[in-house]
Coordinates of C-alpha atoms and ligand atoms in Angstrom, one line a residue:
M1 CA 64.9 102.9 85.3
T2 CA 62.2 105.3 84.0
Y3 CA 58.7 104.0 83.6
P4 CA 56.3 105.0 80.8
I5 CA 53.4 107.3 81.7
V6 CA 50.4 105.5 83.2
S7 CA 47.3 106.7 81.4
K8 CA 44.5 108.2 83.4
Q9 CA 42.0 105.9 84.9
T10 CA 38.9 105.2 82.9
A11 CA 35.9 106.1 85.0
S12 CA 33.8 103.1 86.1
D13 CA 30.3 103.2 84.5
S14 CA 28.5 104.8 87.4
I15 CA 31.3 106.9 89.0
Q16 CA 32.9 109.9 87.3
P17 CA 35.9 111.4 89.0
N18 CA 35.1 114.5 91.1
L19 CA 37.9 116.3 89.2
R20 CA 37.2 115.7 85.6
N21 CA 39.2 118.5 83.9
Y22 CA 42.2 119.5 86.0
E23 CA 43.3 122.4 83.9
A24 CA 39.8 124.0 83.7
V25 CA 39.1 123.6 87.4
R26 CA 42.5 124.9 88.4
D27 CA 42.1 128.0 86.3
S28 CA 38.7 128.9 87.9
F29 CA 38.8 127.5 91.4
Q30 CA 38.2 129.7 94.4
W31 CA 38.1 128.4 98.0
Q32 CA 34.7 130.0 98.3
Q33 CA 33.5 127.0 96.3
A34 CA 34.3 124.8 99.3
S35 CA 32.3 127.0 101.6
D36 CA 29.4 126.9 99.2
A37 CA 29.5 123.1 98.8
L38 CA 29.4 122.8 102.6
N39 CA 26.8 125.5 103.1
V40 CA 29.2 127.5 105.3
S41 CA 27.7 130.9 105.7
A42 CA 30.1 133.8 106.3
A43 CA 27.2 135.7 107.8
T44 CA 27.2 133.8 111.1
G45 CA 31.0 134.1 111.5
H46 CA 31.0 130.6 113.0
L47 CA 32.7 127.4 111.8
N48 CA 33.5 124.2 113.7
I49 CA 35.0 121.2 112.0
A50 CA 32.7 118.8 113.9
S51 CA 29.6 120.6 112.6
I52 CA 30.8 119.9 109.1
A53 CA 32.0 116.4 109.8
L54 CA 29.1 115.2 112.0
D55 CA 26.3 117.6 112.9
R56 CA 25.4 118.4 109.2
H57 CA 24.7 114.7 108.5
Q58 CA 22.1 114.4 111.3
L59 CA 19.6 116.3 109.0
T60 CA 20.0 113.9 106.1
A61 CA 19.8 110.2 105.3
T62 CA 23.5 110.0 106.0
K63 CA 22.7 109.8 109.7
D64 CA 21.7 106.1 109.3
Q65 CA 24.7 105.2 107.3
V66 CA 27.7 103.4 108.8
A67 CA 30.4 106.0 109.7
L68 CA 32.9 103.6 111.3
R69 CA 33.4 99.9 110.7
F70 CA 35.8 98.8 113.4
L71 CA 37.9 95.6 113.0
S72 CA 39.3 94.6 116.4
K73 CA 42.6 92.9 116.7
E74 CA 41.0 90.1 118.8
P75 CA 40.9 87.0 116.7
H76 CA 37.4 85.9 115.4
S77 CA 35.7 89.1 116.4
E78 CA 32.9 90.5 114.3
P79 CA 33.2 94.0 112.8
E80 CA 31.5 96.6 114.9
E81 CA 29.5 99.2 113.0
I82 CA 28.7 102.7 114.2
T83 CA 26.3 104.9 112.3
Y84 CA 26.7 108.6 111.8
S85 CA 24.0 109.3 114.3
A86 CA 25.6 106.9 116.9
L87 CA 29.0 108.5 116.5
W88 CA 27.3 111.9 116.8
E89 CA 25.7 110.9 120.1
R90 CA 29.0 109.5 121.4
A91 CA 30.8 112.7 120.5
N92 CA 28.1 114.7 122.2
R93 CA 28.5 112.7 125.4
F94 CA 32.2 113.3 125.3
A95 CA 31.8 117.0 124.7
S96 CA 29.2 117.1 127.6
A97 CA 31.7 115.3 129.8
L98 CA 34.5 117.8 129.0
T99 CA 32.3 120.7 129.8
S100 CA 31.1 119.1 133.0
L101 CA 34.8 118.8 134.0
G102 CA 35.2 122.5 133.4
L103 CA 37.2 122.4 130.2
Q104 CA 36.7 125.6 128.2
T105 CA 37.1 126.8 124.6
G106 CA 40.7 126.6 123.5
D107 CA 41.8 124.0 126.2
R108 CA 44.1 121.4 124.8
V109 CA 42.9 117.8 124.8
F110 CA 45.6 115.3 123.9
C111 CA 44.9 111.7 122.9
L112 CA 47.2 108.7 123.3
S113 CA 45.3 105.7 122.1
G114 CA 45.4 102.9 119.5
R115 CA 43.0 102.8 116.6
T116 CA 39.6 102.4 118.1
P117 CA 36.2 104.1 117.8
D118 CA 36.8 105.9 121.1
L119 CA 39.5 107.9 119.4
Y120 CA 37.0 109.2 116.9
M121 CA 34.6 110.0 119.7
A122 CA 37.3 111.9 121.5
A123 CA 38.5 113.8 118.5
L124 CA 35.0 115.0 117.4
G125 CA 33.8 115.5 121.0
T126 CA 36.8 117.7 121.7
L127 CA 36.2 119.8 118.6
K128 CA 32.5 120.1 119.5
A129 CA 33.4 121.4 122.9
G130 CA 35.5 124.1 121.3
C131 CA 38.7 122.5 122.7
V132 CA 41.8 121.8 120.7
F133 CA 42.5 118.2 119.7
S134 CA 46.1 117.0 119.7
P135 CA 46.9 113.4 118.8
L136 CA 49.9 111.5 120.0
F137 CA 51.5 108.4 118.4
S138 CA 51.1 105.5 120.8
A139 CA 54.5 104.0 119.8
F140 CA 56.2 107.1 121.3
G141 CA 58.1 106.6 124.5
P142 CA 57.5 108.8 127.6
E143 CA 60.1 111.4 126.5
P144 CA 58.5 112.6 123.2
I145 CA 55.1 112.5 124.8
Q146 CA 56.1 114.7 127.7
A147 CA 57.9 117.1 125.4
R148 CA 54.8 117.5 123.2
M149 CA 52.3 117.8 126.1
D150 CA 54.5 120.4 127.8
I151 CA 54.8 122.5 124.7
G152 CA 51.1 122.1 124.0
N153 CA 50.0 123.1 127.5
A154 CA 47.9 120.0 127.8
T155 CA 44.8 120.3 130.0
A156 CA 43.6 116.7 129.6
I157 CA 44.8 113.5 128.0
V158 CA 42.6 110.7 126.8
T159 CA 44.3 107.3 127.1
T160 CA 44.1 103.8 128.4
A161 CA 45.3 102.4 131.7
R162 CA 48.0 100.4 130.0
L163 CA 49.4 103.4 128.1
Y164 CA 49.1 105.6 131.2
R165 CA 51.2 103.2 133.3
K166 CA 53.8 102.7 130.6
K167 CA 54.2 106.2 129.1
L168 CA 52.7 108.8 131.5
A169 CA 52.8 107.7 135.1
S170 CA 56.5 108.4 135.6
W171 CA 56.3 112.1 134.8
V172 CA 52.7 113.5 134.8
S173 CA 52.8 114.7 138.3
Q174 CA 55.4 117.3 137.2
S175 CA 53.2 118.6 134.3
P176 CA 52.6 122.3 134.9
S177 CA 49.3 122.4 133.0
L178 CA 47.7 118.9 133.1
R179 CA 44.4 118.6 135.1
Y180 CA 42.8 115.4 133.9
I181 CA 43.8 111.9 132.8
L182 CA 40.7 110.6 131.1
L183 CA 40.8 106.8 131.0
L184 CA 38.9 104.9 128.4
D185 CA 39.0 101.7 130.4
A186 CA 38.7 100.8 134.0
P187 CA 41.8 99.0 135.5
D188 CA 41.7 96.9 138.6
T189 CA 44.3 99.0 140.4
L190 CA 46.0 102.3 139.5
D191 CA 48.3 104.5 141.6
S192 CA 47.0 108.0 141.8
P193 CA 49.5 110.7 140.7
D194 CA 51.0 112.5 143.7
N195 CA 49.8 115.8 142.5
T196 CA 46.5 117.1 143.9
Q197 CA 45.9 119.3 140.8
L198 CA 45.7 116.2 138.7
E199 CA 42.7 113.9 138.6
I200 CA 42.2 110.4 137.0
V201 CA 38.7 110.2 135.6
F202 CA 37.1 106.9 134.4
L203 CA 35.3 107.8 131.2
Q204 CA 32.8 105.0 131.0
P205 CA 30.7 106.0 134.0
L206 CA 31.1 109.7 133.2
L207 CA 30.0 109.3 129.6
A208 CA 27.0 107.1 130.7
H209 CA 25.7 110.0 132.8
S210 CA 26.6 112.7 130.3
S211 CA 24.0 114.2 128.0
P212 CA 23.7 112.8 124.5
Q213 CA 22.7 116.2 123.3
F214 CA 25.3 118.9 122.9
E215 CA 25.2 122.1 121.0
T216 CA 28.5 122.4 119.2
V217 CA 30.4 125.4 120.4
A218 CA 30.2 128.2 117.8
T219 CA 33.9 128.6 117.2
R220 CA 35.2 131.0 114.6
P221 CA 37.0 130.0 111.4
E222 CA 40.3 131.2 112.7
D223 CA 40.1 129.6 116.2
M224 CA 42.6 126.9 116.9
A225 CA 41.2 123.4 116.4
L226 CA 44.1 121.0 116.0
L227 CA 47.6 120.9 117.3
H228 CA 50.0 118.6 115.4
F229 CA 53.6 118.1 116.3
T230 CA 56.3 117.8 113.8
S231 CA 60.1 117.4 114.1
G232 CA 62.7 120.0 113.1
T233 CA 66.4 119.6 112.8
T234 CA 67.2 121.6 115.9
G235 CA 65.4 122.4 119.1
K236 CA 62.2 120.9 120.5
P237 CA 59.4 119.4 118.4
K238 CA 57.2 122.1 116.7
G239 CA 53.5 122.4 117.5
A240 CA 51.8 123.3 114.2
I241 CA 48.6 125.2 114.8
H242 CA 45.6 124.5 112.6
V243 CA 42.3 126.3 112.7
H244 CA 38.6 125.3 112.1
Q245 CA 38.7 126.7 108.6
A246 CA 41.1 123.9 107.6
V247 CA 38.0 121.8 107.1
L248 CA 37.4 123.5 103.8
A249 CA 40.7 122.2 102.5
H250 CA 40.2 118.7 104.1
Y251 CA 36.9 118.4 102.3
M252 CA 38.0 119.8 98.9
T253 CA 41.3 118.0 98.7
A254 CA 39.7 114.7 99.6
A255 CA 37.2 115.2 96.8
F256 CA 40.0 116.0 94.3
A257 CA 43.0 113.9 95.3
L258 CA 41.2 110.9 96.9
D259 CA 38.2 111.1 94.7
L260 CA 35.9 110.4 97.7
H261 CA 32.2 110.0 96.9
P262 CA 29.4 109.5 99.4
R263 CA 29.0 105.8 100.4
D264 CA 32.6 104.9 99.4
I265 CA 34.1 102.3 101.7
Y266 CA 37.3 104.1 102.6
W267 CA 40.4 102.8 104.3
C268 CA 43.2 105.2 105.5
T269 CA 45.9 103.1 107.0
A270 CA 47.7 106.1 108.7
D271 CA 48.0 106.0 112.5
P272 CA 45.8 108.6 114.2
G273 CA 48.9 109.9 116.0
W274 CA 50.0 111.7 112.8
V275 CA 48.5 114.4 110.8
T276 CA 47.3 112.1 108.0
G277 CA 45.4 110.0 110.5
T278 CA 43.4 113.1 111.5
S279 CA 43.0 115.1 108.3
Y280 CA 42.2 112.1 106.1
G281 CA 41.6 109.4 108.7
I282 CA 38.9 111.3 110.6
I283 CA 37.8 114.7 109.3
A284 CA 37.8 114.6 105.5
P285 CA 36.1 111.2 105.1
L286 CA 33.4 112.0 107.6
C287 CA 32.7 115.3 105.8
H288 CA 32.1 113.2 102.7
G289 CA 29.7 110.8 104.3
V290 CA 31.7 107.7 103.6
T291 CA 32.2 104.5 105.6
L292 CA 35.6 104.4 107.3
I293 CA 37.4 101.1 108.0
I294 CA 39.4 101.2 111.2
D295 CA 41.8 98.3 111.8
E296 CA 43.1 98.1 115.3
A297 CA 45.9 95.6 114.4
E298 CA 49.4 96.3 113.0
F299 CA 50.4 95.6 109.4
E300 CA 50.2 92.0 108.3
A301 CA 50.1 91.4 104.5
E302 CA 47.5 88.6 104.5
R303 CA 45.2 90.5 106.9
W304 CA 45.4 93.7 104.8
Y305 CA 44.4 91.9 101.6
R306 CA 41.6 90.2 103.5
I307 CA 40.4 93.6 104.8
L308 CA 40.4 95.0 101.2
Q309 CA 38.5 92.0 100.0
D310 CA 36.0 91.3 102.8
Q311 CA 35.2 95.0 103.6
H312 CA 34.8 95.8 99.9
V313 CA 37.1 98.8 100.2
T314 CA 36.7 101.2 97.3
V315 CA 39.2 103.9 98.1
W316 CA 42.5 103.1 99.8
Y317 CA 44.9 105.7 101.1
T318 CA 48.2 104.2 102.4
A319 CA 51.9 104.8 102.5
P320 CA 55.0 103.7 100.5
T321 CA 56.4 101.7 103.4
A322 CA 53.3 99.6 103.5
I323 CA 53.2 99.2 99.7
R324 CA 56.8 98.1 99.6
M325 CA 56.1 95.5 102.4
L326 CA 53.2 94.2 100.3
M327 CA 55.5 94.1 97.3
K328 CA 57.9 91.9 99.2
Y329 CA 55.2 89.2 99.5
G330 CA 54.9 89.1 95.7
P331 CA 51.9 89.3 93.5
E332 CA 50.6 85.8 94.3
L333 CA 49.2 86.7 97.7
A334 CA 47.3 89.7 96.2
R335 CA 45.9 87.5 93.5
Q336 CA 44.5 85.0 96.0
H337 CA 42.0 87.8 97.0
D338 CA 39.1 89.4 95.2
L339 CA 40.1 93.1 95.1
S340 CA 37.6 94.1 92.5
S341 CA 35.8 96.6 94.8
L342 CA 38.9 98.8 94.7
R343 CA 38.3 102.0 92.6
F344 CA 41.1 104.4 93.6
L345 CA 44.5 104.0 95.3
A346 CA 46.5 106.8 96.8
S347 CA 49.8 107.1 98.7
V348 CA 51.5 109.7 100.9
G349 CA 54.3 110.3 103.3
E350 CA 57.5 109.4 101.5
P351 CA 58.7 109.2 97.9
L352 CA 56.7 106.6 96.1
N353 CA 59.0 104.8 93.8
S354 CA 58.0 104.3 90.2
E355 CA 58.1 100.5 90.7
A356 CA 55.3 100.8 93.3
V357 CA 53.0 102.7 91.0
V358 CA 53.4 100.1 88.3
W359 CA 53.2 97.2 90.8
G360 CA 49.7 98.6 91.8
L361 CA 48.7 98.6 88.2
E362 CA 50.0 95.1 87.4
T363 CA 49.0 93.4 90.7
L364 CA 45.9 95.3 91.9
G365 CA 44.7 96.5 88.5
L366 CA 45.0 100.1 89.6
P367 CA 48.0 102.5 89.9
F368 CA 48.8 104.2 93.2
H369 CA 48.3 108.0 93.0
D370 CA 51.1 109.6 95.0
N371 CA 50.4 112.9 96.7
W372 CA 52.5 115.3 98.8
W373 CA 51.8 117.3 101.8
Q374 CA 53.2 117.8 105.4
T375 CA 52.0 118.7 108.9
E376 CA 52.3 122.4 108.2
T377 CA 50.1 122.3 105.1
G378 CA 47.3 120.5 106.9
G379 CA 46.1 119.0 103.7
I380 CA 47.2 117.6 100.4
M381 CA 49.0 120.2 98.2
I382 CA 50.3 118.3 95.2
A383 CA 48.7 115.1 93.8
N384 CA 48.1 112.7 91.0
Y385 CA 44.4 112.8 90.1
A386 CA 42.1 110.1 88.7
S387 CA 41.5 112.2 85.6
M388 CA 45.2 112.8 84.9
D389 CA 48.0 110.7 83.4
I390 CA 50.5 109.6 86.1
K391 CA 54.2 110.0 85.5
P392 CA 55.5 107.2 87.9
G393 CA 57.8 108.7 90.5
S394 CA 56.3 112.2 90.3
M395 CA 54.2 113.6 93.2
G396 CA 51.8 115.1 90.6
R397 CA 50.5 118.7 90.2
P398 CA 49.3 121.3 92.6
M399 CA 45.8 121.1 93.9
P400 CA 43.3 123.6 92.5
G401 CA 43.5 126.6 94.9
I402 CA 47.2 125.9 95.6
E403 CA 50.1 127.8 94.0
A404 CA 53.4 125.8 94.2
A405 CA 56.8 126.7 92.8
I406 CA 60.5 126.0 93.1
A407 CA 62.7 128.7 94.6
E408 CA 65.8 129.3 96.5
R409 CA 66.7 131.8 99.2
S410 CA 70.0 133.5 99.8
E411 CA 71.8 133.7 103.2
A412 CA 70.4 137.2 103.4
G413 CA 66.9 135.7 103.2
E414 CA 66.1 136.9 99.7
M415 CA 64.0 134.7 97.5
R416 CA 64.7 133.8 93.9
M417 CA 62.1 131.9 91.8
I418 CA 63.5 129.1 89.7
T419 CA 61.6 129.0 86.5
D420 CA 63.7 126.8 84.3
P421 CA 62.1 123.3 84.2
N422 CA 63.8 120.5 86.1
E423 CA 66.1 122.8 88.1
T424 CA 66.3 121.7 91.7
G425 CA 65.3 124.1 94.5
E426 CA 63.1 124.3 97.5
L427 CA 59.4 123.6 97.1
V428 CA 57.4 126.7 98.1
L429 CA 53.7 127.4 98.4
K430 CA 51.9 130.7 98.2
A431 CA 50.3 131.4 101.6
G432 CA 46.6 131.6 102.0
W433 CA 45.0 128.2 101.7
P434 CA 42.5 127.3 104.5
S435 CA 44.5 124.5 106.1
M436 CA 47.8 126.4 106.2
F437 CA 49.3 126.2 109.7
R438 CA 48.8 129.5 111.6
G439 CA 51.9 129.3 113.7
Y440 CA 54.3 127.1 115.7
L441 CA 53.0 127.3 119.2
H442 CA 55.2 129.6 121.3
E443 CA 57.7 130.0 118.5
D444 CA 56.8 132.9 116.4
A445 CA 60.4 133.5 115.1
R446 CA 60.6 129.9 113.9
Y447 CA 57.3 130.4 112.1
Q448 CA 58.3 133.7 110.5
K449 CA 61.5 132.0 109.3
A450 CA 59.5 129.6 107.2
F451 CA 58.2 132.5 105.0
V452 CA 59.6 135.0 102.6
D453 CA 56.9 137.5 101.8
D454 CA 53.9 135.4 101.3
W455 CA 55.7 132.2 100.2
Y456 CA 56.0 129.3 102.6
F457 CA 59.3 127.4 102.3
T458 CA 58.5 123.7 102.9
G459 CA 62.0 122.4 103.6
D460 CA 61.7 119.9 100.8
L461 CA 63.8 120.0 97.6
A462 CA 62.0 119.3 94.4
R463 CA 61.9 120.1 90.7
K464 CA 59.1 120.9 88.3
D465 CA 59.2 119.4 84.8
E466 CA 58.1 121.0 81.6
D467 CA 54.5 119.6 82.0
G468 CA 54.1 121.1 85.5
Y469 CA 54.6 117.8 87.4
F470 CA 56.6 118.0 90.6
W471 CA 59.3 115.5 91.5
F472 CA 60.6 115.1 95.1
I473 CA 64.4 115.3 95.5
G474 CA 64.9 115.1 99.2
R475 CA 64.8 117.1 102.4
A476 CA 66.6 120.4 102.5
D477 CA 67.5 119.7 106.2
D478 CA 68.6 116.8 108.3
V479 CA 65.2 115.6 109.3
I480 CA 64.8 111.8 109.0
K481 CA 61.8 110.1 107.4
S482 CA 61.5 106.5 108.7
S483 CA 58.4 104.4 107.8
G484 CA 56.5 107.6 107.1
H485 CA 57.4 109.3 110.4
L486 CA 59.4 112.5 110.6
I487 CA 62.1 112.2 113.2
G488 CA 64.1 115.2 114.5
P489 CA 67.8 114.1 114.9
F490 CA 68.1 116.6 117.8
E491 CA 65.4 114.9 119.9
V492 CA 67.2 111.6 119.5
E493 CA 70.7 113.0 120.1
S494 CA 69.5 114.7 123.3
V495 CA 68.4 111.3 124.8
L496 CA 71.6 109.6 123.7
M497 CA 73.6 112.3 125.4
E498 CA 71.9 111.4 128.7
H499 CA 73.7 108.1 128.8
P500 CA 76.7 108.4 131.1
A501 CA 79.1 107.0 128.5
V502 CA 78.1 109.4 125.7
A503 CA 80.2 112.5 125.1
E504 CA 78.6 113.5 121.8
A505 CA 76.1 112.1 119.3
G506 CA 75.1 112.7 115.7
V507 CA 72.0 111.0 114.2
I508 CA 71.3 110.5 110.5
G509 CA 68.9 108.5 108.3
I510 CA 70.3 105.6 106.3
P511 CA 68.4 104.5 103.1
N512 CA 66.4 101.4 103.7
E513 CA 64.6 99.4 101.1
V514 CA 61.3 99.1 103.0
G515 CA 61.1 101.9 105.5
G516 CA 62.7 104.7 103.3
E517 CA 65.3 105.5 106.0
V518 CA 66.3 104.0 109.3
V519 CA 67.8 105.9 112.1
K520 CA 71.6 105.4 112.8
A521 CA 73.5 107.1 115.6
F522 CA 77.2 108.0 115.7
V523 CA 78.5 108.3 119.2
G524 CA 81.7 109.6 120.7
L525 CA 82.5 108.2 124.2
K526 CA 83.7 109.9 127.3
P527 CA 87.2 108.9 128.5
G528 CA 87.3 105.6 130.4
Y529 CA 84.5 103.9 128.4
E530 CA 85.1 101.0 126.0
A531 CA 83.3 100.9 122.7
D532 CA 81.8 97.4 122.6
E533 CA 78.6 95.5 121.8
K534 CA 77.4 95.5 125.4
L535 CA 77.7 99.3 125.6
S536 CA 76.0 99.7 122.2
Q537 CA 73.1 97.6 123.4
D538 CA 72.9 99.5 126.6
I539 CA 72.7 102.9 124.8
L540 CA 70.2 101.6 122.3
G541 CA 68.1 100.1 125.1
L542 CA 68.0 103.5 126.8
A543 CA 66.9 105.2 123.6
R544 CA 64.1 102.6 123.0
K545 CA 62.8 103.0 126.5
R546 CA 62.8 106.8 126.4
L547 CA 61.9 107.5 122.8
G548 CA 59.9 104.4 121.8
P549 CA 60.8 102.0 119.0
A550 CA 59.5 104.2 116.2
V551 CA 62.0 107.0 117.0
A552 CA 65.0 105.2 118.6
P553 CA 68.1 104.5 116.5
K554 CA 68.4 100.9 115.1
S555 CA 72.2 100.9 115.2
I556 CA 75.2 102.7 116.7
A557 CA 78.6 103.3 115.4
F558 CA 81.3 104.6 117.7
R559 CA 83.7 107.3 116.5
D560 CA 86.6 109.0 118.2
N561 CA 85.6 112.3 116.7
L562 CA 82.4 113.5 115.0
P563 CA 82.8 116.0 112.2
K564 CA 81.9 119.5 113.5
T565 CA 81.7 123.0 112.2
R566 CA 84.1 125.5 113.7
S567 CA 81.2 126.7 115.9
G568 CA 80.9 123.2 117.3
K569 CA 77.8 122.0 115.4
I570 CA 77.8 118.3 114.4
M571 CA 77.8 118.1 110.6
R572 CA 75.2 115.4 110.1
R573 CA 75.4 116.0 106.3
L574 CA 79.0 114.9 106.4
L575 CA 78.4 111.9 108.6
K576 CA 75.8 110.8 106.0
A577 CA 78.1 111.5 103.0
R578 CA 80.9 109.5 104.6
E579 CA 78.6 106.6 105.6
L580 CA 77.2 106.3 102.2
G581 CA 80.4 107.0 100.2
L582 CA 78.9 110.2 98.7
P583 CA 80.8 113.4 97.8
E584 CA 81.5 115.4 101.0
G585 CA 80.5 118.8 99.4
D586 CA 81.5 122.0 101.0
T587 CA 83.7 121.3 104.1
S588 CA 85.1 124.8 104.5
T589 CA 83.4 125.1 108.0
L590 CA 84.7 121.7 109.1
E591 CA 86.7 121.5 112.4
E592 CA 87.4 117.9 112.8
S593 CA 89.7 117.6 115.8
R594 CA 88.9 118.6 119.3
Ligands
LIG1 P1 54.9 115.0 108.0 O1 54.9 116.5 108.3 O2 55.3 114.1 109.1 O3 53.6 114.6 107.3 O4 56.0 114.8 106.9 C1 56.1 115.6 105.8 C2 57.3 115.3 104.9 O5 57.2 113.9 104.4 C3 57.4 116.1 103.7 O6 57.9 117.4 104.0 C4 58.3 115.3 102.8 O7 59.6 115.4 103.2 C5 57.7 113.9 103.1 N1 56.7 113.5 102.1 C6 55.3 113.5 102.3 N2 54.7 113.1 101.2 C7 55.7 112.8 100.3 C8 55.7 112.3 98.9 N3 54.5 112.0 98.3 N4 56.9 112.2 98.3 C9 58.0 112.4 99.0 N5 58.1 112.9 100.2 C10 56.9 113.1 100.9

């Protein structure tokens, strides 16, 4: 079903959208405007994300404003408020602590923690110290964590004793680069790693003795600031490098696509382990001087509505999976709450179905504004704006300062622009925006392969309609999007293959009403093993233990043979077509029997 256009939001009396005339701003916009708005002087040659997000506010009345309002998962607890100046002081102490431990500019500080204020302190303190911040998702199992920390040459990891025991203790002694495990809490007992290079540090006493004053390290705009991992179809996870200059895009895109105004009460529900949780969960909102809501608990419909109501949230940035879960509870639950503070709703991470846009309008009184971006782009690239009509189901139009197009490339690597409206091709972006990734760590060839001349190929298929709106079609590769998380099939298959019974494995995403896709594994067994429920549970159990529940397959199907190319590569595309009863497409390279 196609839905009619949702007319642009009418501005509330006091608040005009930041982006009032899309066409006019697009035509004239230069990234220099972001530098000017943030008083970034090219003359000094210095730029540090933390200076923009925190230090700057210490000279204005924003310092006394609440930066973080933390909602603990403990029942009946009161919200904890942390002002911009208190957060600044905590980040200073953290930066002082890192320096006292001998960490230097460019060292990689990983963070494995739930959503708590400590995470913000660690992120900002790491940046202040000139180190590189790399967040990990706490629902990852030991395997994905080790892979990312090894690729990233981790020097330190900030975590809790519980997560250390569960996800790190079994392997950290073998880490070639890790020197510190910085524990946010103090456990009763903890076994020390049997590696004398590696030290466990209890942060509480260290921070108490660290200086609350710290002069932010004068990094340069092109210095590495953030390392975000993303999944590819083959090989190991990719470490996307982002630089301090990215802050210009974080700031500007949040002004345009999230319509952030100072003093907004803003809730970004993304987990800090993913790029959204950093770019728009930490950096962009602090740059704008808003109050951030941090909820430690997991999704629960009633709790979420209560948060929107009781915290007077004005701008809400969430994801399609969450919206679909709320939709399942029906409009009644929403209507039992006073949601009149809400001013702007946005969504990212997966295709936002038209029904969800319209549901927002009917149930919450506001439409969801879908926007599109990915780890590599570092910030929002295509969006629906407050001042623009929404075509439900569309990702919107390119951000001012961003050139997006549809193209295809030949086997020989030549690019052809697709200019006919509505023709499907790969979504491409003209290189050069401030938050563009600057490389995949240690994998320059993989990075170069993503570009033809100065166009970046995103790996997503899309079309552009006659009005310049972009529509998502699907991934151009086999990467799976489950509950907003990108999952590389290769990473999952590699763990399945470690089970003694598994001879071969192919992993695909199966469409799912709530989560977008769920991971399904197809497995061929070694001779002598019986395909039964017990074995299936055993293999799934191994996958959950090693990969964590967010990444592990939800189900397994046993097959005598998996479809393969003549060169022996499992054809996931064909597994998927057969599973879903879709056309098999080109099977000329198929070599089915072994
Ligand atoms: P990640 O790098 O984990 O943030 O995932 C990025 C990928 O998520 C994109 O390349 C898309 O495949 C998908 N994605 C993100 N936002 C949207 C959206 N608004 N509509 C459809 N797919 C999206």
